[in-house]
C-alpha positions as CSV (number, residue, x, y, z in Angstrom):
1,M,75.7,172.7,75.4
2,R,75.1,169.5,76.2
3,A,75.0,167.0,78.7
4,V,74.5,163.5,79.2
5,I,73.6,162.4,82.5
6,Q,74.4,158.2,83.5
7,R,72.3,157.2,86.4
8,V,75.0,155.3,88.6
9,K,75.2,153.5,91.7
10,N,78.2,154.4,92.5
11,A,80.9,155.8,90.7
12,W,84.2,157.4,91.5
13,I,87.2,159.3,89.2
14,T,90.9,160.3,90.0
15,V,92.2,163.7,88.3
16,N,96.0,163.5,86.8
17,G,96.3,160.2,89.2
18,G,95.1,162.1,93.0
19,E,93.1,161.4,95.2
20,K,90.6,159.4,94.8
21,K,87.0,161.0,94.6
22,E,84.1,158.8,95.5
23,M,79.8,158.7,95.4
24,G,77.2,156.8,95.9
25,A,74.0,156.6,93.9
26,G,72.6,158.9,91.9
27,L,73.5,161.1,88.7
28,V,76.7,161.1,86.1
29,V,77.3,164.6,84.2
30,L,79.5,164.0,81.5
31,F,79.3,168.2,79.9
32,G,80.6,170.0,77.0
33,V,80.9,173.7,75.9
34,H,79.8,174.1,72.3
35,E,81.5,177.5,70.4
36,D,78.3,179.2,70.2
37,D,76.9,179.4,73.7
38,C,76.8,181.1,76.4
39,A,76.6,180.4,80.6
40,R,72.4,182.7,80.5
41,D,72.1,178.0,80.3
42,T,73.5,177.1,82.9
43,L,70.6,177.3,85.3
44,N,68.0,176.7,83.3
45,V,70.2,173.4,82.3
46,A,71.4,172.4,86.5
47,Q,68.0,172.3,86.7
48,K,66.5,170.1,84.4
49,I,69.1,167.5,85.6
50,A,68.1,167.8,88.9
51,Q,64.6,167.1,88.1
52,L,64.8,164.7,86.2
53,R,62.9,161.8,87.6
54,I,64.6,158.8,86.1
55,F,64.6,156.8,89.3
56,E,62.2,154.4,90.6
57,D,59.1,155.0,92.7
58,S,57.5,151.8,95.4
59,N,55.5,151.3,91.2
60,Q,58.5,150.7,89.8
61,K,57.7,153.8,87.2
62,M,60.3,156.3,87.0
63,N,59.9,159.3,88.5
64,I,61.5,160.1,91.2
65,N,64.6,162.5,90.6
66,A,67.4,162.4,92.4
67,I,67.3,165.6,95.3
68,D,64.3,164.1,96.7
69,L,66.2,160.9,96.8
70,G,70.0,162.1,98.8
71,L,71.6,161.4,95.6
72,D,75.6,162.5,94.4
73,C,76.6,164.5,91.9
74,M,79.5,164.3,89.2
75,V,79.8,166.4,86.9
76,V,82.8,166.4,84.2
77,S,83.6,168.0,81.5
78,Q,84.2,166.9,78.0
79,F,84.9,169.1,75.1
80,T,84.9,165.0,73.6
81,L,80.4,165.6,72.9
82,F,81.1,168.1,70.7
83,A,82.6,165.4,68.0
84,D,82.3,165.5,64.6
85,T,82.6,162.9,62.9
86,K,81.4,163.0,59.3
87,K,84.4,162.8,57.1
88,G,87.1,161.4,57.5
89,R,88.7,158.6,60.8
90,R,89.4,161.2,63.1
91,P,86.8,163.4,65.2
92,S,86.7,166.9,63.9
93,F,86.7,168.7,67.7
94,I,86.7,172.6,66.7
95,K,83.1,173.2,67.6
96,A,83.7,172.5,71.2
97,A,84.6,176.6,72.2
98,R,87.9,176.5,73.4
99,P,89.2,176.7,77.0
100,E,89.4,180.4,77.2
101,K,84.9,180.6,76.9
102,A,85.0,176.8,78.1
103,I,86.0,177.3,81.0
104,P,84.1,179.6,82.6
105,I,81.4,178.4,81.7
106,Y,82.0,174.7,83.4
107,E,82.5,176.6,86.4
108,K,79.1,178.1,86.5
109,F,77.1,175.3,85.6
110,L,79.4,172.9,88.4
111,S,78.6,175.8,90.7
112,E,75.3,176.3,90.1
113,M,75.2,172.0,90.1
114,E,76.2,172.6,93.4
115,N,73.5,174.8,94.4
116,M,70.8,172.0,93.6
117,G,70.9,170.1,96.2
118,F,72.6,166.6,95.9
119,N,74.3,164.7,99.0
120,Q,76.9,166.1,97.6
121,V,78.1,167.4,94.1
122,V,82.3,165.5,93.1
123,H,83.6,166.9,90.2
124,G,87.1,166.4,87.8
125,E,89.0,169.6,86.7
126,F,89.3,170.9,83.0
127,G,90.6,170.3,80.5
128,A,92.7,167.2,83.2
129,D,94.1,163.8,82.6
130,M,90.7,162.5,84.2
131,Q,89.6,158.3,85.3
132,I,86.2,157.6,86.0
133,N,84.8,154.5,87.0
134,L,81.0,154.0,87.5
135,T,77.9,151.2,87.8
136,N,75.8,151.9,85.6
137,D,72.1,151.2,87.5
138,G,69.4,150.4,84.2
139,P,70.8,151.7,82.8
140,V,69.1,155.0,82.1
141,T,71.3,157.3,80.1
142,I,70.4,160.9,79.8
143,I,71.3,162.7,76.8
144,I,70.1,167.1,76.7
145,D,70.6,169.9,74.7
146,T,70.7,172.7,74.7
147,D,70.6,173.6,70.5
148,E,67.7,170.6,70.0
149,W,65.6,173.4,72.8
150,R,66.0,176.1,71.2
151,N,64.3,174.3,67.8
152,I,61.3,172.9,69.2
């Protein structure tokens, strides 16, 4: 699994041109599933994201997590996080999990995130056409890759 986490002041998403889902300050998480991933890692990834101390304390040190501040979270499925750009000019997405495997893992991850204690969790829809607008805060961007966890 791969997650790109951005600290934001606010964000909104629309799915297939539908109603805008808005959030205040918190985290936007772009979430991708690799073909070799399994659902057992979703809880660890969700906990890591929820507990990331990337918000400033009174001394301007990144020392507080989004949960402790009562902030929001947005989760968006994004298979393009596994783009292979080694050859040619068109990325290959062959390493991204196929929908029949990725959807249950994404839904489990989304459920785990909803149980972490964020003020609210808004989300996109797997495979849908989505527009996302966000205001980066910092900017602070963190990448989590479970493959790196296994190679330590």
